């Protein structure tokens, strides 16, 4: 029996809640106490390693303030010579394994995962399952043999590695598709996953939000045209499809995923979760629980059961925050060492860049994650939460500055496009110039007919709602800064096929939403013209 | 054939009760558990129980037997489904997938049975009408169904038992025991129904099984089942104890008084008597059951009773710690235990006592800022090792700390809190020898015990502190060289320190002023003054025996507000002696200074007088040689003699003032002394003075001016000679030389009249003489003092009036290299 299975078997719901979710009940003082204790332990552990000596120097900081004063802020470049080679001799501990990022920036970021660090991440993940599966504090609706539909990249991507380790060493969830199929292409795995889910059912779903919405849309679109095949005569599939069909008929709509898989919990990560929350709830029957992760920290934060702002976990990284100002050039300068604040010093409704120090002997110290978050509240009295809650805002460098008046990031533009209600396949945006004026160019592939000017006006309208700074642009510049270029239907799909053939990494199969390289944009336009 | 079903409510009500309770249990399961397969199957079982109960109610309330038979058939099939679901539940719950073929067969059989039930009377042939109502008679298939139902129940219990044997967790094993006991009730009920003519019992058995299983599924931490069994046995025993005398009394009354109906007052008296007898009976039954079935726990309770008795008598903190640890180890049968105490000074944790805890030899004591101990103070519950991973505040536990604790084998952390709620210590317990986990009951008892332990430790610590304070005070007071005496308000000595005991012996309890030889208490004694007055300490010097003391008297306010007196006596006898000696030395110093200044003066005077005196002497001598008349000659003689006398004085003055160079050479003192005596031998003989010498033969050579020293000796000898002849016609002068340490002492003892004590200080002063009439210049001894002092020695005298005088001359030995 795996270690966490045993707890599920022998402990009451309240004990399970305490084990996995009770960090929510910590006071900010208790949270900081845990942070400080573990940071001092981390310093002890890594200070004598080669990488630790290189970052920390000869003298060990004696307390948190000394640590913040003596140790410089770092980026991946500081670790790259060692970590990209996966050198274990420079680390303080022997890693359990190595994971890499999506390679979105052009190259992978390899990060080692220590056993203890991994354990914290996995417990945090299990806590996420429990929180996702309930809307009541203290209620545990997750069983160790739950069916877990996982629509995330496999190991050695961080998310896949964590799920794989969880399944092998901690909690024996029934993963769909099975983890043994990681060698298959992602799309094939998705297909296989849904086939199995159709037979076995699903309790928990872990996915990228846009994938879920995409699946929901496709299902509702194709439902009318789908024919029963022989494979669907399997009793288990029938027992799932027939009630789903009846339900959809009763409600006079197309069959949706929620009819087939009345899941208990949905966990999604990524910038699009906030955008698609309602869509996911519509298609899949449950509001998703948003988690915030990256290859450096698999589960850095997640929402509570009430699915409002996200909360940091206290025991996997030590957190610092740089007050963020998008217009400050110094902020983004490579060697700048801006002052940081701690979690108990952040202010509501302000933007901060995350700086983290991995704990449990891991190597990243005062590491600038280049992610910007906004604290939406310092506590939630209704839920009895006394910790700051935040939403993800943007990645540094992935934004478009218009006339020094507004900075539009992926989330903002995406939200605006989604709010128009237009059905689209995908989009990519960048900044272009026209007679000394900068404007926002959106290349978009629609699934329906729309007039360019009309869509530009709609997006402009939504941007004004989503981003308050944006409202000023029109007033000051006396212009409407949104320009739309339609791409032919199937352009993004064609691009993806091309990249798949080239053997591109998962993260590069589709164009970046913000500031995609010129060559990519040109290729999209070429493909669009070809299709036309 | 028909009957009135409502004539017997006790027959009709059970299925209704069962239906009602089953539905409540179903709601509890629906709301209280996650929608797991096992929970859903158990929900089906409860609903099946409810349905079966409803059908049985239908049968029992039927107006005629035909209708009742139909209900009976369907109820049997429902019962079959119900226990098939129960069996299915046990398979899913215990994850015994290999039993799936049995399930499949059973479900197929169910379809067949439904067909049989609907089409034939093979399941239930008919119903009998009994006194209590309908009693079903099963057909061949019905009997087989009951058998299969029994097999389902037994099979389910077996599945649970297999899981029970495989499980290592105490909690899980306890829960499984409950689940295993649950099916016993339907089995017993089924057998009673099948083989006896008693009223139907299976329905109650089913209900009890449902209730027990529901509780187990919904609630996790259950009372130890052995405790439940023990309690049940106590109550059963009590029922027997009550029933036998009660029934016996009623039977006897009926027999002796030949009455059928027992009057109400008889019942009252019997109940009253039983109530009086019940309490000791209950205790006795409890003890018997404890002894018979739960010896460990019985000993445990006994040990806890011992706890308060044993800890009360222990005052030493370490001894108490050891006692506590061994009591807990013995009572709980733990493999190890360790008691950590929070020190008051540094708020640190120290090991007070341990028993077999792994690695305590290396004194691995968790740091006091360890999050566990931080957590225990505010939250304060007993913490198990399992909780270390669950409690959110303990997330800051580092791996090293966890490993340390694991290495120590700690299973349970019991906080010991004092009355103010502060953590005064922590009891760490290892695993139980039985390898079972600590039950809730264990933890509750430990929690109760921890309060007493904390109190006992607190008392011991206070006692220890008080003892240390007392020891410190005693050490400090006994370390003092001064005598410290504390006297109570009734003048009795309460305390004496070591110096006092050495000085006056221990006189505790004696009256202070009597002890010190006074007739009454001291007039200034502050013992009865007002404690609120600002008392000042008093100082005085007094003698006790032959010793002198500086005495300081102060007051001490006792806890009751009364006063005690503290006297600190400092022995100053030696100090006084040293002070006298110092005074003497000061006097000698003053003398030397005076002599030095007089010497300078004398040298000047001698020089000034010498010239005119030379003229007077020369001319007077010249005139005497001339032939002058007799009268003139006599006058000239007077002038010449007086001038000679003056010249002698001047010469002496010159000697005193050392206006010539001395010449020191190594010489034997005895030789110098002999030469000096030779010069005075004639005069001494004429004066009938016997000279006795006792000269040491081993005197070292010392560097001296031969002539000066000879002058010293002659002066002293002449002084003695004059002193003797003043009062006596004969006398004795003893002269002794001796080497004492690093100087040579020469003593001159005469048996003359002696020198009055008041003059002793002055005899070395220049011009001091008691022989002015006989022509003494008063410079002889001054010159002696000057010469001896110049040689680095000293000259002094001891004298007793009428006995004689001794002059001592001590000269330092400077070895010839």
Short mmCIF file of C-alpha atoms in Angstrom, two decimals, chain A residues 25-332:
data_model
loop_
_atom_site.label_atom_id
_atom_site.label_comp_id
_atom_site.label_asym_id
_atom_site.label_seq_id
_atom_site.Cartn_x
_atom_site.Cartn_y
_atom_site.Cartn_z
CA UNK A 25 -6.17 27.80 8.59
CA UNK A 26 -2.74 29.18 9.35
CA UNK A 27 -2.45 32.73 10.50
CA UNK A 28 -0.03 34.93 8.61
CA UNK A 29 2.28 34.86 11.65
CA UNK A 30 2.28 31.06 11.70
CA UNK A 31 2.83 31.03 7.94
CA UNK A 32 5.85 33.31 8.28
CA UNK A 33 7.20 31.27 11.17
CA UNK A 34 7.15 28.14 9.02
CA UNK A 35 8.79 30.03 6.18
CA UNK A 36 11.58 31.37 8.36
CA UNK A 37 12.29 28.05 10.07
CA UNK A 38 12.51 26.21 6.80
CA UNK A 39 14.60 28.92 5.17
CA UNK A 40 17.20 28.65 7.91
CA UNK A 41 17.23 24.89 7.43
CA UNK A 42 17.61 25.41 3.69
CA UNK A 43 20.60 27.69 4.21
CA UNK A 44 22.21 25.08 6.43
CA UNK A 45 21.66 22.43 3.82
CA UNK A 46 22.74 24.20 0.67
CA UNK A 47 25.39 26.62 1.88
CA UNK A 48 28.16 24.06 1.60
CA UNK A 49 27.20 22.74 -1.82
CA UNK A 50 29.08 24.06 -4.82
CA UNK A 51 26.06 25.86 -6.22
CA UNK A 52 25.09 27.13 -2.79
CA UNK A 53 28.57 28.54 -2.19
CA UNK A 54 28.48 30.21 -5.56
CA UNK A 55 25.22 32.00 -4.83
CA UNK A 56 25.45 32.56 -1.08
CA UNK A 57 29.17 33.14 -0.77
CA UNK A 58 31.47 32.07 2.01
CA UNK A 59 29.48 33.44 4.90
CA UNK A 60 26.20 31.88 5.85
CA UNK A 61 23.36 34.31 6.60
CA UNK A 62 22.24 34.00 10.18
CA UNK A 63 18.66 35.13 9.77
CA UNK A 64 16.10 36.03 7.17
CA UNK A 65 17.12 39.66 6.95
CA UNK A 66 20.76 38.75 6.45
CA UNK A 67 19.73 36.28 3.81
CA UNK A 68 17.82 38.96 1.93
CA UNK A 69 20.70 41.40 2.31
CA UNK A 70 23.60 39.10 1.49
CA UNK A 71 22.24 36.79 -1.19
CA UNK A 72 21.65 38.39 -4.59
CA UNK A 73 18.52 37.92 -6.66
CA UNK A 74 19.08 35.25 -9.29
CA UNK A 75 17.66 34.09 -12.59
CA UNK A 76 17.94 30.81 -14.40
CA UNK A 77 21.04 32.11 -16.15
CA UNK A 78 22.89 31.90 -12.84
CA UNK A 79 22.22 28.17 -12.62
CA UNK A 80 22.16 27.31 -16.28
CA UNK A 81 25.78 26.11 -16.65
CA UNK A 82 25.15 23.48 -13.97
CA UNK A 83 21.48 22.61 -14.20
CA UNK A 84 21.26 22.42 -17.97
CA UNK A 85 23.99 19.77 -17.74
CA UNK A 86 22.04 18.09 -14.93
CA UNK A 87 25.11 18.05 -12.74
CA UNK A 88 24.29 16.42 -9.44
CA UNK A 89 27.73 17.07 -7.93
CA UNK A 90 26.92 20.77 -7.52
CA UNK A 91 23.74 20.12 -5.55
CA UNK A 92 23.26 19.76 -1.82
CA UNK A 93 21.17 16.62 -2.16
CA UNK A 94 20.88 13.78 -4.62
CA UNK A 95 17.77 14.52 -6.62
CA UNK A 96 14.86 12.15 -6.99
CA UNK A 97 14.71 13.15 -10.66
CA UNK A 98 14.99 15.99 -13.15
CA UNK A 99 12.17 17.88 -14.84
CA UNK A 100 12.16 20.45 -17.54
CA UNK A 101 9.96 23.33 -18.49
CA UNK A 102 7.91 23.55 -21.66
CA UNK A 103 10.77 25.18 -23.52
CA UNK A 104 8.61 28.13 -24.36
CA UNK A 105 11.49 30.55 -24.21
CA UNK A 106 13.42 28.56 -26.75
CA UNK A 107 15.27 26.22 -24.44
CA UNK A 108 14.37 23.93 -21.58
CA UNK A 109 14.91 24.85 -17.97
CA UNK A 110 16.08 21.70 -16.21
CA UNK A 111 15.24 21.59 -12.53
CA UNK A 112 16.16 18.82 -10.07
CA UNK A 113 13.46 17.52 -7.74
CA UNK A 114 14.57 16.30 -4.32
CA UNK A 115 12.54 13.59 -2.62
CA UNK A 116 11.36 15.81 0.21
CA UNK A 117 10.54 18.66 -2.12
CA UNK A 118 8.62 16.30 -4.34
CA UNK A 119 6.75 14.95 -1.35
CA UNK A 120 5.59 18.46 -0.41
CA UNK A 121 4.49 19.10 -3.96
CA UNK A 122 2.56 15.87 -4.08
CA UNK A 123 0.84 16.50 -0.78
CA UNK A 124 -0.06 19.91 -2.09
CA UNK A 125 -1.46 18.28 -5.22
CA UNK A 126 -3.55 15.85 -3.17
CA UNK A 127 -4.73 18.82 -1.14
CA UNK A 128 -5.72 20.39 -4.44
CA UNK A 129 -7.81 17.33 -5.35
CA UNK A 130 -9.62 17.50 -2.02
CA UNK A 131 -10.24 21.25 -2.28
CA UNK A 132 -11.37 20.92 -5.87
CA UNK A 133 -13.84 18.19 -4.97
CA UNK A 134 -15.72 20.14 -2.34
CA UNK A 135 -17.44 23.41 -1.73
CA UNK A 136 -17.55 22.89 2.01
CA UNK A 137 -14.69 23.27 4.42
CA UNK A 138 -13.61 19.99 5.96
CA UNK A 139 -15.39 17.70 3.56
CA UNK A 140 -13.28 15.09 1.80
CA UNK A 141 -14.83 13.62 -1.33
CA UNK A 142 -11.75 12.01 -2.75
CA UNK A 143 -10.92 8.33 -2.43
CA UNK A 144 -7.48 6.86 -3.05
CA UNK A 145 -8.78 4.79 -5.95
CA UNK A 146 -10.41 7.75 -7.68
CA UNK A 147 -10.25 7.91 -11.48
CA UNK A 148 -8.00 10.75 -12.49
CA UNK A 149 -8.27 12.04 -16.03
CA UNK A 150 -4.98 13.76 -16.66
CA UNK A 151 -4.70 16.02 -19.68
CA UNK A 152 -1.27 17.41 -18.87
CA UNK A 153 2.13 16.86 -20.48
CA UNK A 154 3.91 13.72 -19.25
CA UNK A 155 7.25 13.41 -17.47
CA UNK A 156 9.86 14.84 -17.65
CA UNK A 157 7.63 17.92 -17.77
CA UNK A 158 7.15 19.05 -14.18
CA UNK A 159 3.42 18.36 -13.98
CA UNK A 160 3.72 14.91 -15.53
CA UNK A 161 6.66 14.00 -13.36
CA UNK A 162 4.80 14.93 -10.20
CA UNK A 163 1.70 12.98 -11.16
CA UNK A 164 3.81 9.99 -12.13
CA UNK A 165 5.70 10.06 -8.84
CA UNK A 166 2.46 10.46 -6.92
CA UNK A 167 0.98 7.47 -8.66
CA UNK A 168 4.01 5.29 -8.13
CA UNK A 169 4.98 6.19 -4.58
CA UNK A 170 2.21 8.02 -2.77
CA UNK A 171 -1.38 7.69 -3.90
CA UNK A 172 -2.64 5.00 -6.23
CA UNK A 173 -5.14 7.04 -8.21
CA UNK A 174 -6.34 5.34 -11.37
CA UNK A 175 -4.79 7.57 -13.99
CA UNK A 176 -6.55 7.96 -17.32
CA UNK A 177 -4.85 7.46 -19.72
CA UNK A 178 -2.47 5.13 -17.90
CA UNK A 179 0.93 6.60 -17.21
CA UNK A 180 2.54 3.81 -19.18
CA UNK A 181 1.36 5.53 -22.34
CA UNK A 182 3.61 8.55 -21.93
CA UNK A 183 5.55 7.62 -25.04
CA UNK A 184 2.49 8.34 -27.20
CA UNK A 185 1.88 11.71 -28.84
CA UNK A 186 -0.05 14.13 -26.67
CA UNK A 187 -3.04 14.21 -29.00
CA UNK A 188 -3.17 10.41 -29.14
CA UNK A 189 -2.99 10.23 -25.39
CA UNK A 190 -5.87 12.68 -25.15
CA UNK A 191 -7.93 10.50 -27.45
CA UNK A 192 -7.06 7.35 -25.56
CA UNK A 193 -7.85 9.11 -22.31
CA UNK A 194 -11.35 10.02 -23.38
CA UNK A 195 -11.99 6.52 -24.71
CA UNK A 196 -11.06 5.00 -21.38
CA UNK A 197 -12.98 7.68 -19.51
CA UNK A 198 -16.04 6.78 -21.50
CA UNK A 199 -15.85 3.26 -20.10
CA UNK A 200 -14.50 3.84 -16.63
CA UNK A 201 -15.87 7.26 -15.75
CA UNK A 202 -13.95 10.12 -14.18
CA UNK A 203 -13.71 11.48 -10.65
CA UNK A 204 -10.95 14.05 -10.94
CA UNK A 205 -9.77 15.99 -13.96
CA UNK A 206 -6.42 17.70 -14.20
CA UNK A 207 -5.97 19.74 -17.34
CA UNK A 208 -5.07 22.97 -19.04
CA UNK A 209 -8.21 25.10 -19.04
CA UNK A 210 -8.27 25.77 -22.76
CA UNK A 211 -8.03 22.04 -23.50
CA UNK A 212 -11.11 21.40 -21.41
CA UNK A 213 -13.06 24.18 -23.09
CA UNK A 214 -11.91 23.00 -26.45
CA UNK A 215 -13.09 19.48 -25.70
CA UNK A 216 -16.42 20.80 -24.48
CA UNK A 217 -16.92 22.91 -27.57
CA UNK A 218 -16.00 20.10 -29.90
CA UNK A 219 -18.32 17.71 -28.16
CA UNK A 220 -21.26 20.07 -28.26
CA UNK A 221 -20.57 20.88 -31.91
CA UNK A 222 -20.13 17.31 -33.03
CA UNK A 223 -22.86 15.79 -30.90
CA UNK A 224 -25.48 16.26 -33.56
CA UNK A 225 -23.39 14.57 -36.21
CA UNK A 226 -21.84 11.79 -34.15
CA UNK A 227 -23.02 8.35 -35.16
CA UNK A 228 -23.18 5.39 -32.83
CA UNK A 229 -20.39 3.00 -33.59
CA UNK A 230 -19.98 -0.65 -32.66
CA UNK A 231 -17.41 0.23 -30.06
CA UNK A 232 -20.04 2.21 -28.22
CA UNK A 233 -22.13 -0.89 -27.63
CA UNK A 234 -19.94 -1.83 -24.71
CA UNK A 235 -22.25 -2.09 -21.67
CA UNK A 236 -20.15 0.31 -19.63
CA UNK A 237 -20.18 2.91 -22.39
CA UNK A 238 -23.88 2.46 -22.93
CA UNK A 239 -24.55 2.83 -19.23
CA UNK A 240 -22.82 6.19 -19.46
CA UNK A 241 -23.97 7.44 -22.83
CA UNK A 242 -27.68 6.66 -22.56
CA UNK A 243 -28.31 8.58 -19.31
CA UNK A 244 -26.16 11.42 -20.66
CA UNK A 245 -28.18 11.53 -23.83
CA UNK A 246 -31.44 11.50 -21.90
CA UNK A 247 -30.27 14.30 -19.70
CA UNK A 248 -29.19 16.45 -22.63
CA UNK A 249 -32.50 15.82 -24.37
CA UNK A 250 -34.38 16.70 -21.23
CA UNK A 251 -32.51 19.98 -21.02
CA UNK A 252 -32.88 20.52 -24.77
CA UNK A 253 -29.23 20.98 -25.60
CA UNK A 254 -26.34 19.08 -27.09
CA UNK A 255 -24.66 16.41 -25.05
CA UNK A 256 -21.83 17.87 -22.96
CA UNK A 257 -18.90 16.33 -21.09
CA UNK A 258 -20.67 16.86 -17.80
CA UNK A 259 -23.43 14.52 -18.94
CA UNK A 260 -20.93 11.75 -19.59
CA UNK A 261 -18.57 12.44 -16.73
CA UNK A 262 -20.18 13.96 -13.69
CA UNK A 263 -16.79 14.55 -12.14
CA UNK A 264 -16.14 15.53 -8.57
CA UNK A 265 -13.16 17.75 -9.07
CA UNK A 266 -11.46 19.74 -11.80
CA UNK A 267 -8.01 21.21 -11.35
CA UNK A 268 -6.63 23.52 -13.95
CA UNK A 269 -3.52 25.61 -14.20
CA UNK A 270 -2.45 28.30 -16.56
CA UNK A 271 -3.31 31.84 -17.39
CA UNK A 272 -6.52 30.82 -19.14
CA UNK A 273 -8.19 29.30 -16.10
CA UNK A 274 -9.63 32.61 -14.96
CA UNK A 275 -10.89 33.27 -18.50
CA UNK A 276 -12.54 29.93 -18.99
CA UNK A 277 -13.82 29.29 -15.46
CA UNK A 278 -17.47 29.71 -16.40
CA UNK A 279 -17.09 27.85 -19.66
CA UNK A 280 -15.53 24.93 -17.87
CA UNK A 281 -18.31 24.92 -15.33
CA UNK A 282 -20.83 24.90 -18.19
CA UNK A 283 -19.18 22.10 -20.14
CA UNK A 284 -17.86 19.97 -17.29
CA UNK A 285 -20.34 20.65 -14.52
CA UNK A 286 -17.89 21.94 -11.89
CA UNK A 287 -16.01 25.13 -11.34
CA UNK A 288 -12.32 24.36 -11.70
CA UNK A 289 -9.90 24.79 -8.87
CA UNK A 290 -7.08 26.95 -10.16
CA UNK A 291 -3.57 26.05 -9.18
CA UNK A 292 -0.41 27.92 -9.90
CA UNK A 293 2.59 25.90 -10.84
CA UNK A 294 5.70 25.95 -12.91
CA UNK A 295 8.64 23.67 -13.34
CA UNK A 296 10.44 25.34 -10.43
CA UNK A 297 7.57 24.66 -8.04
CA UNK A 298 4.97 22.25 -9.16
CA UNK A 299 2.20 23.47 -6.93
CA UNK A 300 3.16 26.90 -5.69
CA UNK A 301 -0.36 28.00 -4.86
CA UNK A 302 -3.96 26.97 -5.27
CA UNK A 303 -7.43 28.17 -4.53
CA UNK A 304 -9.34 27.16 -1.43
CA UNK A 305 -12.62 25.27 -1.54
CA UNK A 306 -14.49 28.51 -2.28
CA UNK A 307 -12.47 28.89 -5.51
CA UNK A 308 -11.66 32.55 -5.00
CA UNK A 309 -8.07 33.83 -4.87
CA UNK A 310 -5.11 31.50 -4.73
CA UNK A 311 -3.15 30.79 -1.56
CA UNK A 312 0.52 30.01 -1.30
CA UNK A 313 1.71 26.80 0.31
CA UNK A 314 3.92 27.58 3.28
CA UNK A 315 6.42 24.77 3.06
CA UNK A 316 7.81 24.25 -0.41
CA UNK A 317 9.39 27.64 -1.15
CA UNK A 318 10.36 30.71 0.78
CA UNK A 319 8.56 33.64 -0.75
CA UNK A 320 9.60 37.20 -1.42
CA UNK A 321 7.94 39.76 -3.63
CA UNK A 322 9.24 42.66 -5.67
CA UNK A 323 6.69 45.47 -5.97
CA UNK A 324 6.02 45.56 -9.70
CA UNK A 325 5.79 48.52 -11.95
CA UNK A 326 5.47 47.64 -15.61
CA UNK A 327 6.83 50.99 -16.70
CA UNK A 328 10.00 50.75 -14.64
CA UNK A 329 12.95 49.91 -16.84
CA UNK A 330 15.08 49.24 -13.79
CA UNK A 331 12.69 46.56 -12.71
CA UNK A 332 13.50 44.41 -15.66
#
